[in-house]
Short mmCIF file of C-alpha atoms in Angstrom, two decimals:
data_model
loop_
_atom_site.label_atom_id
_atom_site.label_comp_id
_atom_site.label_asym_id
_atom_site.label_seq_id
_atom_site.Cartn_x
_atom_site.Cartn_y
_atom_site.Cartn_z
CA MET A 361 0.60 -15.28 15.28
CA LYS A 362 3.62 -15.08 16.91
CA THR A 363 2.11 -12.72 19.99
CA CYS A 364 5.61 -10.37 21.73
CA ARG A 365 5.08 -7.31 22.35
CA LYS A 366 6.66 -4.79 19.50
CA VAL A 367 6.93 -0.99 19.28
CA GLY A 368 7.24 -0.67 15.96
CA VAL A 369 4.90 -2.92 14.76
CA ILE A 370 3.62 -2.23 11.38
CA PHE A 371 0.72 -4.56 10.10
CA LEU A 372 0.42 -8.74 10.62
CA THR A 373 2.77 -9.60 7.63
CA VAL A 374 5.36 -6.53 7.28
CA ALA A 375 5.26 -5.28 10.86
CA LEU A 376 8.01 -9.45 11.23
CA LEU A 377 8.57 -8.47 7.13
CA ILE A 378 11.89 -6.36 9.69
CA VAL A 379 12.74 -9.75 12.10
CA PHE A 380 15.44 -11.09 9.26
CA THR A 381 17.07 -6.04 10.08
CA LEU A 382 17.10 -6.30 13.85
CA PRO A 383 21.51 -5.97 14.35
CA VAL A 384 24.10 -8.95 15.23
CA PHE A 385 24.74 -8.05 18.24
CA GLY A 386 26.44 -12.01 19.48
CA ALA A 387 26.10 -10.28 23.66
CA GLU A 388 24.82 -11.78 26.28
CA ALA A 389 21.51 -10.00 27.71
CA GLY A 390 22.51 -7.60 30.54
CA ASN A 391 26.07 -8.20 30.61
CA PRO A 392 27.89 -7.11 27.34
CA SER A 393 30.58 -8.11 25.58
CA PRO A 394 33.34 -5.94 24.52
CA GLY A 395 31.41 -4.97 20.86
CA GLN A 396 28.57 -3.56 22.66
CA LEU A 397 30.91 -1.44 24.38
CA ALA A 398 32.21 0.62 21.23
CA LYS A 399 29.99 2.58 19.44
CA ALA A 400 32.44 4.39 17.17
CA ALA A 401 31.83 6.96 13.99
CA LYS A 402 33.73 5.53 12.10
CA PHE A 403 36.60 2.10 12.73
CA SER A 404 39.99 1.69 11.57
CA ASP A 405 38.97 -2.11 9.31
CA VAL A 406 36.23 -0.26 7.36
CA ASN A 407 38.32 0.44 4.88
CA GLU A 408 38.50 0.96 1.29
CA ASN A 409 37.17 -3.01 0.63
CA PHE A 410 33.76 -1.98 2.64
CA LYS A 411 33.64 1.03 1.16
CA TRP A 412 29.79 -0.11 -0.19
CA ALA A 413 29.17 -1.19 3.12
CA LYS A 414 30.58 2.48 5.53
CA ASP A 415 27.29 4.41 5.41
CA ALA A 416 25.57 1.66 6.42
CA ILE A 417 27.20 0.40 9.61
CA GLU A 418 28.01 4.39 10.20
CA ARG A 419 24.11 4.93 10.49
CA MET A 420 23.16 1.83 12.54
CA CYS A 421 26.20 2.41 15.21
CA ASP A 422 24.58 5.67 15.30
CA GLN A 423 21.59 4.48 16.23
CA GLY A 424 22.95 1.81 18.30
CA VAL A 425 21.20 -1.21 16.61
CA ILE A 426 24.21 -2.45 16.08
CA LEU A 427 27.13 -1.18 17.95
CA GLY A 428 31.28 -1.63 16.97
CA TYR A 429 34.16 -2.79 19.28
CA PRO A 430 36.72 -1.44 21.64
CA GLY A 431 39.73 -0.08 19.57
CA GLY A 432 37.35 1.87 16.70
CA VAL A 433 36.83 -1.18 14.75
CA PHE A 434 33.90 -3.40 14.18
CA ARG A 435 35.25 -6.48 13.03
CA PRO A 436 32.39 -6.26 8.94
CA GLY A 437 33.58 -9.89 8.56
CA ASN A 438 32.73 -11.68 11.29
CA ASN A 439 30.38 -14.02 10.26
CA VAL A 440 26.46 -14.06 12.58
CA THR A 441 26.27 -17.50 13.91
CA HIS A 442 22.87 -19.40 14.33
CA LEU A 443 22.18 -18.17 17.46
CA GLU A 444 22.96 -14.47 16.67
CA ALA A 445 20.51 -14.17 14.47
CA ILE A 446 18.07 -16.51 16.48
CA ILE A 447 18.56 -13.22 19.09
CA MET A 448 18.22 -10.63 16.08
CA ALA A 449 15.46 -12.63 15.07
CA LEU A 450 13.52 -12.59 18.58
CA ARG A 451 14.74 -8.62 19.91
CA VAL A 452 13.53 -7.09 16.92
CA MET A 453 9.75 -9.24 18.09
CA GLY A 454 9.75 -7.62 20.33
CA CYS A 455 9.52 -11.05 22.64
CA GLU A 456 12.68 -10.69 25.30
CA GLU A 457 9.98 -9.08 28.32
CA GLU A 458 9.05 -13.13 27.93
CA LEU A 459 12.03 -14.58 28.60
CA GLU A 460 11.98 -14.84 31.91
CA ASP A 461 8.36 -17.62 31.49
CA VAL A 462 10.18 -19.79 28.66
CA THR A 463 11.11 -23.20 30.03
CA ILE A 464 13.80 -24.54 29.51
CA ASN A 465 13.54 -28.55 28.62
CA ASP A 466 16.43 -30.88 28.62
CA ASP A 467 17.08 -30.57 25.27
CA ILE A 468 17.88 -27.79 25.19
CA LYS A 469 19.88 -28.46 28.54
CA LYS A 470 22.11 -30.53 26.36
CA ILE A 471 23.73 -27.45 23.83
CA LYS A 472 26.21 -26.37 25.18
CA LEU A 473 25.83 -21.82 24.74
CA PRO A 474 28.36 -19.50 25.70
CA TRP A 475 26.77 -17.80 28.06
CA ASP A 476 23.29 -18.74 30.38
CA ASP A 477 20.91 -16.34 29.21
CA ALA A 478 21.22 -17.19 25.18
CA TYR A 479 19.35 -20.51 26.73
CA TYR A 480 16.42 -18.68 27.94
CA TYR A 481 16.90 -17.01 24.04
CA VAL A 482 16.91 -20.81 22.49
CA ALA A 483 13.79 -21.98 24.40
CA LEU A 484 11.48 -18.83 23.40
CA ALA A 485 13.10 -19.17 19.81
CA VAL A 486 11.23 -22.90 20.19
CA GLU A 487 8.39 -21.71 21.39
CA LYS A 488 7.61 -19.46 18.39
CA ASN A 489 8.36 -21.41 15.85
CA ILE A 490 11.52 -20.13 15.20
CA ILE A 491 13.80 -23.41 16.21
CA LYS A 492 11.68 -26.81 14.94
CA PRO A 493 12.15 -29.09 18.82
CA GLU A 494 13.07 -32.05 15.65
CA GLU A 495 15.74 -29.44 15.07
CA LEU A 496 17.49 -28.95 19.09
CA LYS A 497 20.26 -32.02 18.44
CA GLY A 498 21.27 -30.41 15.83
CA PHE A 499 21.81 -26.81 16.27
CA ASN A 500 25.52 -25.30 16.18
CA PRO A 501 24.76 -22.39 18.23
CA ASN A 502 27.81 -21.02 17.35
CA ALA A 503 28.79 -22.35 13.82
CA PRO A 504 27.91 -18.90 10.75
CA ALA A 505 24.29 -19.01 9.83
CA LYS A 506 25.13 -20.31 6.14
CA ARG A 507 22.09 -17.15 3.86
CA TYR A 508 19.53 -20.42 3.78
CA GLU A 509 19.42 -20.67 7.51
CA VAL A 510 19.37 -17.52 7.95
CA ALA A 511 16.33 -16.98 5.39
CA ARG A 512 14.70 -19.92 6.84
CA TYR A 513 14.82 -18.84 10.57
CA ILE A 514 13.50 -15.34 9.11
CA VAL A 515 9.91 -16.42 7.59
CA ARG A 516 9.35 -18.09 10.54
CA ALA A 517 9.83 -15.27 12.65
CA LEU A 518 7.40 -14.11 10.33
CA ASP A 519 4.45 -16.53 10.81
CA MET A 520 5.42 -17.03 6.77
CA GLU A 521 6.17 -20.90 6.45
CA SER A 522 2.77 -21.91 5.24
CA GLU A 523 3.26 -19.03 2.18
CA ALA A 524 7.57 -20.60 2.48
CA THR A 525 5.16 -24.36 2.26
CA GLU A 526 3.39 -23.80 -0.41
CA HIS A 527 6.43 -22.40 -2.38
CA MET A 528 8.04 -25.87 -2.57
CA ASP A 529 8.88 -25.60 -6.35
CA GLU A 530 9.63 -22.23 -6.81
CA GLU A 531 12.07 -22.42 -9.47
CA LEU A 532 14.79 -20.32 -7.67
CA PRO A 533 16.01 -17.04 -10.67
CA PHE A 534 19.43 -17.92 -9.25
CA LYS A 535 22.34 -19.43 -11.14
CA ASP A 536 23.00 -21.61 -8.34
CA ALA A 537 19.41 -22.49 -7.48
CA LYS A 538 19.94 -25.72 -7.21
CA ALA A 539 22.96 -25.17 -4.25
CA ILE A 540 19.52 -24.73 -2.05
CA PRO A 541 18.23 -27.65 -0.27
CA GLU A 542 14.54 -29.15 -1.47
CA ASN A 543 13.57 -28.50 2.01
CA ALA A 544 14.80 -24.76 1.70
CA ILE A 545 14.01 -23.23 -1.89
CA GLY A 546 9.93 -22.23 -0.36
CA TYR A 547 12.18 -20.02 2.44
CA VAL A 548 13.95 -18.33 0.07
CA TYR A 549 11.53 -17.69 -2.34
CA VAL A 550 9.51 -15.20 0.49
CA ALA A 551 13.01 -14.08 1.91
CA VAL A 552 13.88 -12.59 -1.87
CA LYS A 553 10.05 -11.75 -2.41
CA LEU A 554 10.39 -9.67 0.35
CA GLY A 555 12.71 -8.45 -0.47
CA LEU A 556 14.62 -8.98 2.10
CA MET A 557 17.77 -10.79 1.12
CA GLU A 558 19.09 -10.98 -3.33
CA GLY A 559 21.48 -12.81 -5.63
CA ASP A 560 24.39 -11.02 -6.21
CA THR A 561 25.69 -8.95 -9.72
CA ASN A 562 26.69 -12.96 -11.03
CA GLY A 563 23.38 -13.67 -10.46
CA THR A 564 24.15 -15.81 -7.19
CA PHE A 565 22.46 -16.91 -4.57
CA LYS A 566 24.98 -18.50 -2.32
CA PRO A 567 22.79 -20.00 -0.13
CA ASN A 568 25.62 -22.27 1.71
CA GLU A 569 27.85 -18.91 2.50
CA PRO A 570 27.09 -17.06 5.63
CA ILE A 571 25.95 -13.30 6.17
CA THR A 572 28.76 -11.31 7.61
CA ARG A 573 28.90 -7.76 9.42
CA ALA A 574 29.11 -5.91 6.78
CA GLU A 575 26.62 -7.56 4.63
CA MET A 576 24.18 -7.26 7.77
CA ALA A 577 24.45 -3.43 8.80
CA VAL A 578 23.50 -2.85 4.58
CA LEU A 579 21.15 -4.46 5.12
CA MET A 580 19.59 -3.56 7.91
CA ASP A 581 19.62 0.82 7.24
CA ARG A 582 18.65 -0.48 3.85
CA LEU A 583 15.32 -1.46 5.98
CA ASP A 584 15.76 0.45 9.09
CA VAL A 585 12.89 2.87 7.70
CA PHE A 586 10.21 -0.22 8.82
CA PHE A 587 11.02 0.19 12.64
CA ALA A 588 9.97 4.34 12.15
CA PRO A 589 6.34 4.68 12.41
CA GLU A 590 6.09 7.91 10.07
CA ASN A 591 7.15 5.43 6.97
CA MET A 592 4.30 4.21 7.33
CA PHE A 593 0.82 5.41 6.27
CA ALA A 594 -2.55 3.29 6.14
CA GLY A 595 -5.35 4.56 3.90
CA THR A 596 -8.47 3.85 0.91
CA ILE A 597 -7.09 3.77 -2.15
CA GLU A 598 -8.56 7.02 -4.00
CA ASP A 599 -6.42 6.47 -7.62
CA ILE A 600 -3.41 4.40 -9.31
CA ASP A 601 -1.46 5.70 -12.00
CA LEU A 602 -0.15 2.70 -13.82
CA ASP A 603 1.90 5.41 -16.32
CA GLU A 604 2.72 7.43 -14.09
CA LEU A 605 3.55 4.62 -10.86
CA THR A 606 1.72 6.79 -8.11
CA ILE A 607 -0.25 6.35 -5.68
CA THR A 608 -3.23 8.21 -4.36
CA LEU A 609 -5.05 7.33 -0.98
CA GLU A 610 -6.87 8.86 1.83
CA ASN A 611 -7.09 8.44 5.26
CA ASP A 612 -10.06 10.24 7.56
CA SER A 613 -6.91 13.03 8.14
CA GLU A 614 -5.60 13.12 4.90
CA THR A 615 -5.32 12.81 0.93
CA VAL A 616 -1.86 12.02 -0.60
CA THR A 617 -0.34 11.65 -3.32
CA TYR A 618 3.81 8.93 -4.15
CA ASN A 619 5.67 8.13 -6.07
CA VAL A 620 5.70 4.24 -6.73
CA LEU A 621 9.40 2.11 -6.84
CA LYS A 622 9.02 0.06 -10.34
CA HIS A 623 9.39 -3.57 -8.02
CA ALA A 624 7.69 -2.76 -4.46
CA THR A 625 6.09 -5.65 -2.84
CA VAL A 626 2.25 -5.96 -3.74
CA TYR A 627 1.41 -8.43 -1.34
CA ILE A 628 -2.75 -9.50 -1.92
CA ASP A 629 -4.62 -11.85 0.99
CA GLY A 630 -0.67 -13.68 1.65
CA LYS A 631 -0.03 -14.35 -2.25
CA TYR A 632 2.81 -11.69 -4.14
CA TYR A 633 0.99 -9.51 -7.03
CA SER A 634 1.58 -6.20 -8.94
CA LEU A 635 0.46 -2.63 -9.04
CA LYS A 636 -2.45 -3.35 -11.25
CA ASP A 637 -4.06 -5.92 -9.09
CA LEU A 638 -4.71 -2.70 -6.64
CA ASN A 639 -8.68 -1.78 -7.33
CA ILE A 640 -9.88 1.14 -6.82
CA GLY A 641 -11.28 1.81 -2.77
CA ASP A 642 -8.36 -0.92 -1.27
CA THR A 643 -7.65 -0.22 1.30
CA VAL A 644 -4.35 -1.20 1.93
CA LYS A 645 -1.31 -0.21 4.18
CA VAL A 646 2.06 1.22 3.19
CA ILE A 647 5.77 1.84 3.67
CA LEU A 648 7.81 4.25 2.97
CA ASP A 649 11.33 4.11 2.29
CA LYS A 650 13.68 7.45 3.56
CA ASP A 651 12.78 9.97 0.37
CA GLU A 652 9.36 8.48 0.97
CA ASN A 653 9.09 5.97 -2.37
CA VAL A 654 7.03 3.37 -1.71
CA ILE A 655 8.66 0.34 -0.84
CA PHE A 656 5.31 -2.69 0.42
CA ILE A 657 1.99 -2.20 -0.36
CA GLN A 658 -0.81 -4.48 1.49
CA VAL A 659 -4.22 -5.11 1.23
CA THR A 660 -5.90 -4.87 4.11
CA GLU A 661 -8.77 -4.86 3.12
CA ARG A 662 -10.88 -5.59 -0.75
CA ALA A 663 -12.68 -3.06 -2.58
CA ASP A 664 -15.52 -4.67 -4.72
CA GLU A 665 -14.46 -5.32 -7.93
CA ALA A 666 -15.05 -1.36 -8.70
CA THR A 667 -11.08 0.11 -10.33
CA THR A 668 -12.45 3.53 -10.72
CA THR A 669 -14.99 5.34 -8.56
CA VAL A 670 -15.80 8.60 -10.76
CA LYS A 671 -18.23 11.43 -8.61
CA GLY A 672 -20.66 13.64 -11.59
CA LEU A 673 -23.09 15.23 -12.70
CA VAL A 674 -25.53 13.15 -14.96
CA VAL A 675 -24.87 14.83 -18.83
CA ASP A 676 -26.48 11.92 -20.34
CA VAL A 677 -28.22 9.03 -19.78
CA ASN A 678 -27.89 6.77 -23.60
CA LYS A 679 -30.55 4.04 -23.21
CA ALA A 680 -29.98 2.25 -26.21
CA LYS A 681 -25.99 2.31 -25.50
CA LYS A 682 -26.76 1.59 -22.39
CA SER A 683 -24.35 4.13 -21.30
CA ILE A 684 -24.19 6.95 -18.22
CA SER A 685 -21.65 10.34 -18.76
CA LEU A 686 -20.77 12.25 -16.33
CA PHE A 687 -19.43 15.50 -16.22
CA VAL A 688 -16.50 15.37 -14.27
CA HIS A 689 -16.21 18.61 -11.57
CA ASP A 690 -14.17 19.24 -8.32
CA GLN A 691 -15.92 22.52 -7.24
CA TYR A 692 -19.58 21.75 -7.81
CA LYS A 693 -21.64 18.75 -6.79
CA GLU A 694 -25.33 20.58 -8.25
CA GLY A 695 -25.78 21.71 -11.27
CA PHE A 696 -28.59 22.32 -14.52
CA VAL A 697 -27.84 19.53 -17.31
CA GLY A 698 -29.15 21.64 -20.75
CA VAL A 699 -28.85 22.89 -24.52
CA LEU A 700 -28.88 26.69 -23.83
CA ARG A 701 -31.92 28.57 -26.48
CA VAL A 702 -32.44 32.06 -26.85
CA ASN A 703 -36.77 33.26 -26.51
CA ASP A 704 -37.54 35.88 -27.83
CA ILE A 705 -41.38 35.91 -26.62
CA GLU A 706 -42.00 39.76 -24.46
CA GLY A 707 -38.22 40.84 -24.81
CA ARG A 708 -35.80 37.72 -25.59
CA HIS A 709 -33.84 36.18 -23.12
CA TYR A 710 -31.64 32.70 -22.55
CA GLU A 711 -33.17 29.59 -21.66
CA LEU A 712 -31.53 26.21 -21.10
CA GLU A 713 -34.05 22.90 -22.44
CA THR A 714 -33.49 20.30 -19.65
CA GLN A 715 -35.00 17.07 -19.56
CA ARG A 716 -37.40 18.41 -16.99
CA GLY A 717 -38.72 21.61 -18.92
CA HIS A 718 -37.07 24.85 -19.86
CA TYR A 719 -35.51 27.50 -17.69
CA VAL A 720 -34.80 30.75 -17.97
CA LEU A 721 -31.72 32.79 -17.43
CA ILE A 722 -30.73 35.10 -15.10
CA GLY A 723 -28.01 36.48 -13.48
CA GLU A 724 -24.40 35.67 -14.46
CA ILE A 725 -25.47 35.98 -18.37
CA ASP A 726 -23.13 38.28 -20.49
CA GLU A 727 -20.59 35.43 -21.97
CA LEU A 728 -23.39 32.72 -22.57
CA GLU A 729 -23.96 33.77 -26.33
CA ASP A 730 -21.20 31.87 -28.09
CA TYR A 731 -22.55 28.34 -26.64
CA VAL A 732 -27.04 29.26 -28.02
CA ASP A 733 -27.71 25.90 -29.09
CA GLU A 734 -24.77 24.42 -26.98
CA LYS A 735 -25.72 21.37 -24.50
CA ILE A 736 -24.33 22.78 -21.56
CA VAL A 737 -24.64 22.69 -17.45
CA VAL A 738 -25.16 25.34 -15.07
CA PHE A 739 -24.87 26.07 -11.44
CA GLY A 740 -26.72 28.46 -9.81
CA LYS A 741 -30.40 29.13 -7.87
CA MET A 742 -33.64 27.87 -8.28
CA ILE A 743 -36.13 31.11 -7.72
CA ASP A 744 -39.28 30.96 -6.05
CA GLU A 745 -41.39 33.26 -8.65
CA ALA A 746 -43.10 33.23 -11.97
CA SER A 747 -41.70 33.94 -14.58
CA ILE A 748 -42.55 36.73 -16.90
CA TYR A 749 -41.99 34.66 -20.35
CA MET A 750 -43.66 31.81 -18.87
CA ARG A 751 -41.69 29.64 -20.14
CA GLY A 752 -40.83 28.08 -16.46
CA PRO A 753 -38.76 29.10 -13.81
CA MET A 754 -36.06 30.99 -13.46
CA ILE A 755 -32.54 29.99 -12.17
CA GLU A 756 -30.91 32.92 -10.90
CA VAL A 757 -26.19 31.80 -12.65
CA THR A 758 -23.31 31.67 -10.68
CA ASP A 759 -21.41 29.75 -13.41
CA PHE A 760 -21.37 28.19 -16.19
CA ALA A 761 -19.53 24.89 -18.12
CA LEU A 762 -19.40 23.62 -21.62
CA LEU A 763 -19.43 19.98 -22.07
CA GLU A 764 -16.81 19.46 -23.27
CA ALA A 765 -14.85 15.19 -23.99
CA GLU A 766 -12.21 16.05 -21.79
CA ASP A 767 -14.31 17.04 -18.74
CA ILE A 768 -16.90 14.21 -19.34
CA GLU A 769 -15.94 10.67 -18.84
CA THR A 770 -18.21 7.46 -20.32
CA PHE A 771 -19.61 3.89 -17.91
CA TYR A 772 -21.53 1.56 -20.26
CA ILE A 773 -23.92 -0.10 -18.07
CA ASN A 774 -24.73 -4.13 -17.84
CA ASN A 775 -27.92 -7.01 -15.88
CA ASP A 776 -25.74 -6.79 -13.29
CA THR A 777 -24.95 -3.29 -12.45
CA LYS A 778 -26.73 -1.69 -9.33
CA VAL A 779 -28.93 1.45 -9.52
CA ILE A 780 -30.21 3.33 -6.29
CA ILE A 781 -31.79 6.74 -6.10
CA ASP A 782 -31.88 8.66 -3.24
CA GLY A 783 -31.23 5.26 -1.82
CA GLU A 784 -33.04 3.24 -3.37
CA ASP A 785 -33.38 0.30 -5.76
CA GLU A 786 -33.94 1.39 -9.38
CA LYS A 787 -33.60 1.23 -13.32
CA LEU A 788 -31.73 3.04 -15.71
CA SER A 789 -34.25 4.96 -17.03
CA GLY A 790 -34.85 6.90 -13.08
CA ILE A 791 -31.73 8.40 -13.42
CA THR A 792 -32.35 11.52 -15.34
CA GLU A 793 -29.47 14.63 -16.95
CA GLY A 794 -28.97 17.23 -13.72
CA ASP A 795 -28.39 14.51 -11.42
CA TYR A 796 -25.96 13.44 -9.11
CA ALA A 797 -24.22 10.18 -9.07
CA GLU A 798 -21.30 8.16 -8.39
CA ILE A 799 -20.04 5.23 -10.29
CA LYS A 800 -18.38 2.68 -9.32
CA ALA A 801 -16.61 0.56 -12.67
CA LYS A 802 -14.24 -2.27 -13.25
CA ASP A 803 -13.12 -1.10 -16.79
CA ASP A 804 -15.33 1.00 -18.44
CA VAL A 805 -18.66 -0.55 -16.75
CA ALA A 806 -20.67 0.62 -14.20
CA ILE A 807 -20.72 -1.88 -11.37
CA GLU A 808 -22.57 0.48 -9.12
CA ILE A 809 -24.49 3.91 -10.35
CA GLU A 810 -25.93 5.85 -7.13
CA VAL A 811 -27.83 8.86 -7.84
CA GLU A 812 -28.81 12.02 -5.35
CA THR A 813 -31.15 13.84 -6.57
CA SER A 814 -31.64 17.84 -5.05
CA GLU A 815 -35.14 19.20 -3.88
CA GLU A 816 -34.11 21.96 -6.28
CA LEU A 817 -33.95 19.39 -8.90
CA LYS A 818 -37.26 16.83 -8.25
CA TYR A 819 -38.96 20.30 -10.35
CA LYS A 820 -41.09 18.48 -13.11
#
């Protein structure tokens, strides 16, 4: 990883992702060109032919990212040179403060550059591996940079050359893919995969054409969100909806749900994946566009193999089927699970028949009459006094719920499922209805079941 000061650094890969989008100033540092003196909201030469770029040009000029020229012109059709491309990369990386510390060697001194400080930029570009020392001999700073050459500079600035090397044999989806030099295929692949560069409506990449200032303004505007810290969010994945294309993330301060763009890039361990390859529990950092849609996801830490985490009250443990079912409810962490019965001993009353025994129900019980012989979950407090009915302790009911299918999540258990009860490794047989459990699962198979048994529910 190249070490540079970067105020807008996002994270390892994404931080550098934005390198390609910084502007072409085409001017000497500390000795501005005329293009740096004119900052106009409108330009006479951004006419109907450049309507597609007009808004981007004005936004980038308003932000001081790329400026116009005296006389109210932008020169949208001007090409970006090799020198401008590497300066752009170094500025985005935040490396300009290192210029004074670089050494200009004899090979760099032989290059004909338009201004003295440019030698320091080239030297720094070599130090940061944007230009390789052996490429200096053929380096033409004032020539227009071709699209495939820009892709190479950018990928190197991203410190992703190893990824490019791995993909030098890729079959790129462009009609003119054969026009891309073999030693540049991987660079183009990475730049396209990251959404930094793309083909045209005819399905061509035009690798040997230079990039104009108008095109660069559009690219910079499209990726401007990468510069702003408020467009980043880091957290743990709590939920993914592949149908609705949403992702819910949680960190120490908040839980948020974002829409995910259909073609958002998912980056895991240096490779590209899709949304379905993310797991619940993965730690990620996301980039949002101006409408707060997710356009880039990088997994910074993989969760265990779990894709689902569910918390709730245990309402069934089927040892024959090797399954466990939870009543999922956000409001209650403790409850009593059993079948509602009516008992006429010493007067008619309700009882809850559970795996732990019988409980006499008092309190808010007026609405229970319709659920006799049904399996329910009762919420309330166990009263520490003997029941007059001598059938068990009493529960002062505050609420209850019928166990309906839509509130139940069922998971299957295999020999690899880990069961932890009150911090100790146990077996499935140690889980009782009414326990509170958190299940991590892959699809519908439980990987880990962690159970908490409250002091009240330990009564047998």
